[in-house]
Amino acid sequence: INNIFKIKRPYNVNLAAEVAAITTLENSGKLIENINLINNEKENLFSFLKLYKNITPFPSEANFILCKFKNNDSEIIFNNLAKEGIFVRKFSGNDLKNYLRISIGKPEQMKKIKNLIKSYYEKSWNQEKNKQTARYDKHQVIKKGTGIKQVCKSKSGKKLYPKIASLYFVWATMG
């Protein structure tokens, strides 16, 4: 028996897997086409993820992209994707707690993932913008002559005209 184990392959491959491998190799044109499709989708996803400051995608030679998320975004993104029937790899260990591994799929699948991520960050951005603009007590539009002029009032009640108001908004969002 020990002599048989010396010539045995390190792992077993069943007949179905052997047939699939042989068929794939016989149709190498289709295989190359699929590899190119996967690589293009991976490049597109990587470029898309790099657009978001809260996501750090890591370059990959595999059929997935590992992404680090800031805050608790990985948990929220994971749950949003799962609600839509899209499952990505979430890690529970402390070292990879805020990471997700996104496997590359068909173009329509990747489009759905991108749309869900985009939607989440647009909602988050709008909520943050609303919090920052809520610092104004009132927002009025005053007709003056033939034109319309916007006047904002700060919390102190001071009127802020357009140029000053925009500077105040920049200051308020920074502070």
JSON list of C-alpha atoms in Angstrom, two decimals:
[
{"chain": "A", "resi": 1, "resn": "ILE", "atom": "CA", "xyz": [0.00, 0.00, 0.00]},
{"chain": "A", "resi": 2, "resn": "ASN", "atom": "CA", "xyz": [2.82, 2.44, 0.83]},
{"chain": "A", "resi": 3, "resn": "ASN", "atom": "CA", "xyz": [4.24, 1.89, -2.64]},
{"chain": "A", "resi": 4, "resn": "ILE", "atom": "CA", "xyz": [0.87, 2.82, -4.20]},
{"chain": "A", "resi": 5, "resn": "PHE", "atom": "CA", "xyz": [0.83, 6.10, -2.23]},
{"chain": "A", "resi": 6, "resn": "LYS", "atom": "CA", "xyz": [4.28, 6.93, -3.63]},
{"chain": "A", "resi": 7, "resn": "ILE", "atom": "CA", "xyz": [2.90, 7.13, -7.17]},
{"chain": "A", "resi": 8, "resn": "LYS", "atom": "CA", "xyz": [-0.55, 8.49, -6.27]},
{"chain": "A", "resi": 9, "resn": "ARG", "atom": "CA", "xyz": [-1.33, 12.12, -7.11]},
{"chain": "A", "resi": 10, "resn": "PRO", "atom": "CA", "xyz": [-1.31, 14.47, -4.10]},
{"chain": "A", "resi": 11, "resn": "TYR", "atom": "CA", "xyz": [-5.07, 14.99, -4.38]},
{"chain": "A", "resi": 12, "resn": "ASN", "atom": "CA", "xyz": [-7.92, 13.10, -5.94]},
{"chain": "A", "resi": 13, "resn": "VAL", "atom": "CA", "xyz": [-9.65, 14.34, -9.07]},
{"chain": "A", "resi": 14, "resn": "ASN", "atom": "CA", "xyz": [-13.00, 12.75, -9.84]},
{"chain": "A", "resi": 15, "resn": "LEU", "atom": "CA", "xyz": [-14.07, 11.72, -13.33]},
{"chain": "A", "resi": 16, "resn": "ALA", "atom": "CA", "xyz": [-16.39, 14.71, -13.81]},
{"chain": "A", "resi": 17, "resn": "ALA", "atom": "CA", "xyz": [-13.56, 17.13, -13.03]},
{"chain": "A", "resi": 18, "resn": "GLU", "atom": "CA", "xyz": [-11.24, 15.32, -15.46]},
{"chain": "A", "resi": 19, "resn": "VAL", "atom": "CA", "xyz": [-13.85, 15.48, -18.26]},
{"chain": "A", "resi": 20, "resn": "ALA", "atom": "CA", "xyz": [-14.44, 19.19, -17.57]},
{"chain": "A", "resi": 21, "resn": "ALA", "atom": "CA", "xyz": [-10.70, 19.93, -17.65]},
{"chain": "A", "resi": 22, "resn": "ILE", "atom": "CA", "xyz": [-10.18, 18.04, -20.92]},
{"chain": "A", "resi": 23, "resn": "THR", "atom": "CA", "xyz": [-13.20, 19.75, -22.54]},
{"chain": "A", "resi": 24, "resn": "THR", "atom": "CA", "xyz": [-11.93, 23.17, -21.44]},
{"chain": "A", "resi": 25, "resn": "LEU", "atom": "CA", "xyz": [-8.48, 22.52, -22.86]},
{"chain": "A", "resi": 26, "resn": "GLU", "atom": "CA", "xyz": [-9.99, 21.31, -26.15]},
{"chain": "A", "resi": 27, "resn": "ASN", "atom": "CA", "xyz": [-11.92, 24.61, -26.40]},
{"chain": "A", "resi": 28, "resn": "SER", "atom": "CA", "xyz": [-9.05, 26.93, -25.52]},
{"chain": "A", "resi": 29, "resn": "GLY", "atom": "CA", "xyz": [-10.43, 29.74, -27.71]},
{"chain": "A", "resi": 30, "resn": "LYS", "atom": "CA", "xyz": [-13.49, 30.07, -25.48]},
{"chain": "A", "resi": 31, "resn": "LEU", "atom": "CA", "xyz": [-11.25, 29.77, -22.41]},
{"chain": "A", "resi": 32, "resn": "ILE", "atom": "CA", "xyz": [-9.06, 32.68, -23.57]},
{"chain": "A", "resi": 33, "resn": "GLU", "atom": "CA", "xyz": [-12.19, 34.73, -24.37]},
{"chain": "A", "resi": 34, "resn": "ASN", "atom": "CA", "xyz": [-13.52, 34.16, -20.82]},
{"chain": "A", "resi": 35, "resn": "ILE", "atom": "CA", "xyz": [-10.14, 35.00, -19.27]},
{"chain": "A", "resi": 36, "resn": "ASN", "atom": "CA", "xyz": [-10.06, 38.29, -21.19]},
{"chain": "A", "resi": 37, "resn": "LEU", "atom": "CA", "xyz": [-13.64, 39.07, -20.13]},
{"chain": "A", "resi": 38, "resn": "ILE", "atom": "CA", "xyz": [-12.79, 38.41, -16.47]},
{"chain": "A", "resi": 39, "resn": "ASN", "atom": "CA", "xyz": [-9.64, 40.54, -16.68]},
{"chain": "A", "resi": 40, "resn": "ASN", "atom": "CA", "xyz": [-11.54, 43.44, -18.29]},
{"chain": "A", "resi": 41, "resn": "GLU", "atom": "CA", "xyz": [-14.27, 43.26, -15.64]},
{"chain": "A", "resi": 42, "resn": "LYS", "atom": "CA", "xyz": [-11.63, 43.16, -12.91]},
{"chain": "A", "resi": 43, "resn": "GLU", "atom": "CA", "xyz": [-9.88, 46.24, -14.33]},
{"chain": "A", "resi": 44, "resn": "ASN", "atom": "CA", "xyz": [-13.20, 48.07, -14.60]},
{"chain": "A", "resi": 45, "resn": "LEU", "atom": "CA", "xyz": [-14.17, 47.19, -11.02]},
{"chain": "A", "resi": 46, "resn": "PHE", "atom": "CA", "xyz": [-10.74, 48.18, -9.71]},
{"chain": "A", "resi": 47, "resn": "SER", "atom": "CA", "xyz": [-10.95, 51.58, -11.44]},
{"chain": "A", "resi": 48, "resn": "PHE", "atom": "CA", "xyz": [-14.48, 52.07, -10.12]},
{"chain": "A", "resi": 49, "resn": "LEU", "atom": "CA", "xyz": [-13.52, 51.22, -6.53]},
{"chain": "A", "resi": 50, "resn": "LYS", "atom": "CA", "xyz": [-10.54, 53.60, -6.64]},
{"chain": "A", "resi": 51, "resn": "LEU", "atom": "CA", "xyz": [-12.99, 56.48, -7.16]},
{"chain": "A", "resi": 52, "resn": "TYR", "atom": "CA", "xyz": [-14.19, 56.18, -3.56]},
{"chain": "A", "resi": 53, "resn": "LYS", "atom": "CA", "xyz": [-12.03, 57.59, -0.76]},
{"chain": "A", "resi": 54, "resn": "ASN", "atom": "CA", "xyz": [-13.52, 55.11, 1.73]},
{"chain": "A", "resi": 55, "resn": "ILE", "atom": "CA", "xyz": [-12.43, 52.09, -0.34]},
{"chain": "A", "resi": 56, "resn": "THR", "atom": "CA", "xyz": [-8.88, 50.89, -0.93]},
{"chain": "A", "resi": 57, "resn": "PRO", "atom": "CA", "xyz": [-8.80, 48.12, -3.56]},
{"chain": "A", "resi": 58, "resn": "PHE", "atom": "CA", "xyz": [-5.64, 46.02, -3.78]},
{"chain": "A", "resi": 59, "resn": "PRO", "atom": "CA", "xyz": [-4.24, 44.90, -7.16]},
{"chain": "A", "resi": 60, "resn": "SER", "atom": "CA", "xyz": [-4.82, 41.23, -7.85]},
{"chain": "A", "resi": 61, "resn": "GLU", "atom": "CA", "xyz": [-3.72, 38.60, -10.33]},
{"chain": "A", "resi": 62, "resn": "ALA", "atom": "CA", "xyz": [-6.60, 36.36, -9.25]},
{"chain": "A", "resi": 63, "resn": "ASN", "atom": "CA", "xyz": [-10.30, 36.51, -10.18]},
{"chain": "A", "resi": 64, "resn": "PHE", "atom": "CA", "xyz": [-11.18, 38.74, -7.22]},
{"chain": "A", "resi": 65, "resn": "ILE", "atom": "CA", "xyz": [-10.31, 42.10, -5.68]},
{"chain": "A", "resi": 66, "resn": "LEU", "atom": "CA", "xyz": [-9.63, 42.53, -1.99]},
{"chain": "A", "resi": 67, "resn": "CYS", "atom": "CA", "xyz": [-10.94, 45.87, -0.68]},
{"chain": "A", "resi": 68, "resn": "LYS", "atom": "CA", "xyz": [-10.35, 47.69, 2.57]},
{"chain": "A", "resi": 69, "resn": "PHE", "atom": "CA", "xyz": [-13.24, 49.88, 3.74]},
{"chain": "A", "resi": 70, "resn": "LYS", "atom": "CA", "xyz": [-13.12, 52.76, 6.19]},
{"chain": "A", "resi": 71, "resn": "ASN", "atom": "CA", "xyz": [-15.40, 52.97, 9.22]},
{"chain": "A", "resi": 72, "resn": "ASN", "atom": "CA", "xyz": [-17.98, 50.18, 9.28]},
{"chain": "A", "resi": 73, "resn": "ASP", "atom": "CA", "xyz": [-18.69, 50.41, 5.54]},
{"chain": "A", "resi": 74, "resn": "SER", "atom": "CA", "xyz": [-17.65, 46.81, 4.82]},
{"chain": "A", "resi": 75, "resn": "GLU", "atom": "CA", "xyz": [-20.42, 45.48, 7.06]},
{"chain": "A", "resi": 76, "resn": "ILE", "atom": "CA", "xyz": [-23.04, 47.75, 5.51]},
{"chain": "A", "resi": 77, "resn": "ILE", "atom": "CA", "xyz": [-21.92, 47.04, 1.92]},
{"chain": "A", "resi": 78, "resn": "PHE", "atom": "CA", "xyz": [-21.85, 43.30, 2.67]},
{"chain": "A", "resi": 79, "resn": "ASN", "atom": "CA", "xyz": [-25.42, 43.40, 4.02]},
{"chain": "A", "resi": 80, "resn": "ASN", "atom": "CA", "xyz": [-26.70, 45.56, 1.13]},
{"chain": "A", "resi": 81, "resn": "LEU", "atom": "CA", "xyz": [-25.21, 43.15, -1.40]},
{"chain": "A", "resi": 82, "resn": "ALA", "atom": "CA", "xyz": [-26.57, 40.11, 0.46]},
{"chain": "A", "resi": 83, "resn": "LYS", "atom": "CA", "xyz": [-30.08, 41.60, 0.42]},
{"chain": "A", "resi": 84, "resn": "GLU", "atom": "CA", "xyz": [-29.81, 41.61, -3.37]},
{"chain": "A", "resi": 85, "resn": "GLY", "atom": "CA", "xyz": [-28.56, 38.01, -3.49]},
{"chain": "A", "resi": 86, "resn": "ILE", "atom": "CA", "xyz": [-24.94, 38.98, -4.11]},
{"chain": "A", "resi": 87, "resn": "PHE", "atom": "CA", "xyz": [-22.50, 37.29, -1.80]},
{"chain": "A", "resi": 88, "resn": "VAL", "atom": "CA", "xyz": [-18.95, 38.47, -1.33]},
{"chain": "A", "resi": 89, "resn": "ARG", "atom": "CA", "xyz": [-16.35, 37.18, 1.09]},
{"chain": "A", "resi": 90, "resn": "LYS", "atom": "CA", "xyz": [-16.42, 38.91, 4.48]},
{"chain": "A", "resi": 91, "resn": "PHE", "atom": "CA", "xyz": [-13.66, 38.32, 7.00]},
{"chain": "A", "resi": 92, "resn": "SER", "atom": "CA", "xyz": [-14.18, 38.00, 10.73]},
{"chain": "A", "resi": 93, "resn": "GLY", "atom": "CA", "xyz": [-10.58, 38.17, 11.97]},
{"chain": "A", "resi": 94, "resn": "ASN", "atom": "CA", "xyz": [-9.30, 41.45, 13.38]},
{"chain": "A", "resi": 95, "resn": "ASP", "atom": "CA", "xyz": [-6.63, 41.82, 10.69]},
{"chain": "A", "resi": 96, "resn": "LEU", "atom": "CA", "xyz": [-9.19, 41.77, 7.86]},
{"chain": "A", "resi": 97, "resn": "LYS", "atom": "CA", "xyz": [-12.25, 42.99, 9.76]},
{"chain": "A", "resi": 98, "resn": "ASN", "atom": "CA", "xyz": [-13.02, 45.90, 7.40]},
{"chain": "A", "resi": 99, "resn": "TYR", "atom": "CA", "xyz": [-12.19, 44.02, 4.20]},
{"chain": "A", "resi": 100, "resn": "LEU", "atom": "CA", "xyz": [-14.33, 42.38, 1.53]},
{"chain": "A", "resi": 101, "resn": "ARG", "atom": "CA", "xyz": [-13.21, 40.09, -1.26]},
{"chain": "A", "resi": 102, "resn": "ILE", "atom": "CA", "xyz": [-15.26, 40.66, -4.40]},
{"chain": "A", "resi": 103, "resn": "SER", "atom": "CA", "xyz": [-15.07, 37.88, -6.98]},
{"chain": "A", "resi": 104, "resn": "ILE", "atom": "CA", "xyz": [-15.34, 38.89, -10.62]},
{"chain": "A", "resi": 105, "resn": "GLY", "atom": "CA", "xyz": [-18.51, 37.79, -12.37]},
{"chain": "A", "resi": 106, "resn": "LYS", "atom": "CA", "xyz": [-20.40, 38.48, -15.56]},
{"chain": "A", "resi": 107, "resn": "PRO", "atom": "CA", "xyz": [-20.70, 42.11, -16.73]},
{"chain": "A", "resi": 108, "resn": "GLU", "atom": "CA", "xyz": [-24.33, 42.38, -15.59]},
{"chain": "A", "resi": 109, "resn": "GLN", "atom": "CA", "xyz": [-23.39, 41.05, -12.15]},
{"chain": "A", "resi": 110, "resn": "MET", "atom": "CA", "xyz": [-20.53, 43.51, -11.82]},
{"chain": "A", "resi": 111, "resn": "LYS", "atom": "CA", "xyz": [-22.79, 46.37, -12.92]},
{"chain": "A", "resi": 112, "resn": "LYS", "atom": "CA", "xyz": [-25.21, 45.46, -10.12]},
{"chain": "A", "resi": 113, "resn": "ILE", "atom": "CA", "xyz": [-22.38, 45.47, -7.54]},
{"chain": "A", "resi": 114, "resn": "LYS", "atom": "CA", "xyz": [-21.14, 48.86, -8.78]},
{"chain": "A", "resi": 115, "resn": "ASN", "atom": "CA", "xyz": [-24.65, 50.32, -8.68]},
{"chain": "A", "resi": 116, "resn": "LEU", "atom": "CA", "xyz": [-25.20, 49.13, -5.10]},
{"chain": "A", "resi": 117, "resn": "ILE", "atom": "CA", "xyz": [-21.86, 50.55, -3.92]},
{"chain": "A", "resi": 118, "resn": "LYS", "atom": "CA", "xyz": [-22.47, 53.82, -5.79]},
{"chain": "A", "resi": 119, "resn": "SER", "atom": "CA", "xyz": [-25.97, 54.08, -4.32]},
{"chain": "A", "resi": 120, "resn": "TYR", "atom": "CA", "xyz": [-24.68, 53.51, -0.77]},
{"chain": "A", "resi": 121, "resn": "TYR", "atom": "CA", "xyz": [-22.00, 56.18, -1.03]},
{"chain": "A", "resi": 122, "resn": "GLU", "atom": "CA", "xyz": [-24.34, 58.66, -2.75]},
{"chain": "A", "resi": 123, "resn": "LYS", "atom": "CA", "xyz": [-26.83, 58.22, 0.12]},
{"chain": "A", "resi": 124, "resn": "SER", "atom": "CA", "xyz": [-24.04, 58.56, 2.68]},
{"chain": "A", "resi": 125, "resn": "TRP", "atom": "CA", "xyz": [-22.70, 61.66, 0.96]},
{"chain": "A", "resi": 126, "resn": "ASN", "atom": "CA", "xyz": [-26.17, 63.24, 0.77]},
{"chain": "A", "resi": 127, "resn": "GLN", "atom": "CA", "xyz": [-26.81, 62.49, 4.45]},
{"chain": "A", "resi": 128, "resn": "GLU", "atom": "CA", "xyz": [-23.49, 64.08, 5.39]},
{"chain": "A", "resi": 129, "resn": "LYS", "atom": "CA", "xyz": [-24.23, 67.08, 3.16]},
{"chain": "A", "resi": 130, "resn": "ASN", "atom": "CA", "xyz": [-27.66, 67.46, 4.81]},
{"chain": "A", "resi": 131, "resn": "LYS", "atom": "CA", "xyz": [-26.07, 67.37, 8.27]},
{"chain": "A", "resi": 132, "resn": "GLN", "atom": "CA", "xyz": [-23.63, 70.08, 7.27]},
{"chain": "A", "resi": 133, "resn": "THR", "atom": "CA", "xyz": [-26.22, 72.33, 5.63]},
{"chain": "A", "resi": 134, "resn": "ALA", "atom": "CA", "xyz": [-28.52, 71.88, 8.64]},
{"chain": "A", "resi": 135, "resn": "ARG", "atom": "CA", "xyz": [-26.16, 74.27, 10.41]},
{"chain": "A", "resi": 136, "resn": "TYR", "atom": "CA", "xyz": [-28.15, 77.06, 8.76]},
{"chain": "A", "resi": 137, "resn": "ASP", "atom": "CA", "xyz": [-31.27, 78.17, 10.66]},
{"chain": "A", "resi": 138, "resn": "LYS", "atom": "CA", "xyz": [-33.03, 79.56, 7.60]},
{"chain": "A", "resi": 139, "resn": "HIS", "atom": "CA", "xyz": [-32.63, 79.66, 3.87]},
{"chain": "A", "resi": 140, "resn": "GLN", "atom": "CA", "xyz": [-34.54, 82.47, 2.19]},
{"chain": "A", "resi": 141, "resn": "VAL", "atom": "CA", "xyz": [-34.96, 83.67, -1.36]},
{"chain": "A", "resi": 142, "resn": "ILE", "atom": "CA", "xyz": [-35.49, 87.42, -1.62]},
{"chain": "A", "resi": 143, "resn": "LYS", "atom": "CA", "xyz": [-36.66, 89.16, -4.80]},
{"chain": "A", "resi": 144, "resn": "LYS", "atom": "CA", "xyz": [-34.72, 92.32, -5.42]},
{"chain": "A", "resi": 145, "resn": "GLY", "atom": "CA", "xyz": [-35.42, 94.28, -8.57]},
{"chain": "A", "resi": 146, "resn": "THR", "atom": "CA", "xyz": [-35.71, 91.89, -11.52]},
{"chain": "A", "resi": 147, "resn": "GLY", "atom": "CA", "xyz": [-33.30, 89.28, -10.21]},
{"chain": "A", "resi": 148, "resn": "ILE", "atom": "CA", "xyz": [-33.50, 86.78, -7.37]},
{"chain": "A", "resi": 149, "resn": "LYS", "atom": "CA", "xyz": [-30.93, 86.82, -4.64]},
{"chain": "A", "resi": 150, "resn": "GLN", "atom": "CA", "xyz": [-30.34, 84.09, -2.08]},
{"chain": "A", "resi": 151, "resn": "VAL", "atom": "CA", "xyz": [-29.72, 85.02, 1.51]},
{"chain": "A", "resi": 152, "resn": "CYS", "atom": "CA", "xyz": [-28.76, 82.52, 4.19]},
{"chain": "A", "resi": 153, "resn": "LYS", "atom": "CA", "xyz": [-28.89, 83.18, 7.88]},
{"chain": "A", "resi": 154, "resn": "SER", "atom": "CA", "xyz": [-26.26, 81.63, 10.09]},
{"chain": "A", "resi": 155, "resn": "LYS", "atom": "CA", "xyz": [-27.06, 80.24, 13.54]},
{"chain": "A", "resi": 156, "resn": "SER", "atom": "CA", "xyz": [-26.15, 83.60, 15.02]},
{"chain": "A", "resi": 157, "resn": "GLY", "atom": "CA", "xyz": [-28.83, 85.21, 12.83]},
{"chain": "A", "resi": 158, "resn": "LYS", "atom": "CA", "xyz": [-26.34, 87.09, 10.67]},
{"chain": "A", "resi": 159, "resn": "LYS", "atom": "CA", "xyz": [-27.38, 87.42, 7.00]},
{"chain": "A", "resi": 160, "resn": "LEU", "atom": "CA", "xyz": [-24.92, 85.83, 4.60]},
{"chain": "A", "resi": 161, "resn": "TYR", "atom": "CA", "xyz": [-25.11, 86.85, 0.96]},
{"chain": "A", "resi": 162, "resn": "PRO", "atom": "CA", "xyz": [-24.16, 84.39, -1.83]},
{"chain": "A", "resi": 163, "resn": "LYS", "atom": "CA", "xyz": [-20.37, 84.82, -1.83]},
{"chain": "A", "resi": 164, "resn": "ILE", "atom": "CA", "xyz": [-20.16, 85.08, 1.94]},
{"chain": "A", "resi": 165, "resn": "ALA", "atom": "CA", "xyz": [-22.67, 82.23, 2.33]},
{"chain": "A", "resi": 166, "resn": "SER", "atom": "CA", "xyz": [-20.58, 79.94, 0.14]},
{"chain": "A", "resi": 167, "resn": "LEU", "atom": "CA", "xyz": [-17.47, 80.81, 2.15]},
{"chain": "A", "resi": 168, "resn": "TYR", "atom": "CA", "xyz": [-19.41, 80.17, 5.35]},
{"chain": "A", "resi": 169, "resn": "PHE", "atom": "CA", "xyz": [-20.55, 76.82, 3.96]},
{"chain": "A", "resi": 170, "resn": "VAL", "atom": "CA", "xyz": [-16.95, 75.86, 3.16]},
{"chain": "A", "resi": 171, "resn": "TRP", "atom": "CA", "xyz": [-15.88, 76.95, 6.63]},
{"chain": "A", "resi": 172, "resn": "ALA", "atom": "CA", "xyz": [-18.82, 75.12, 8.26]},
{"chain": "A", "resi": 173, "resn": "THR", "atom": "CA", "xyz": [-18.05, 71.89, 6.41]},
{"chain": "A", "resi": 174, "resn": "MET", "atom": "CA", "xyz": [-14.42, 72.04, 7.45]},
{"chain": "A", "resi": 175, "resn": "GLY", "atom": "CA", "xyz": [-15.13, 72.68, 11.11]}
]
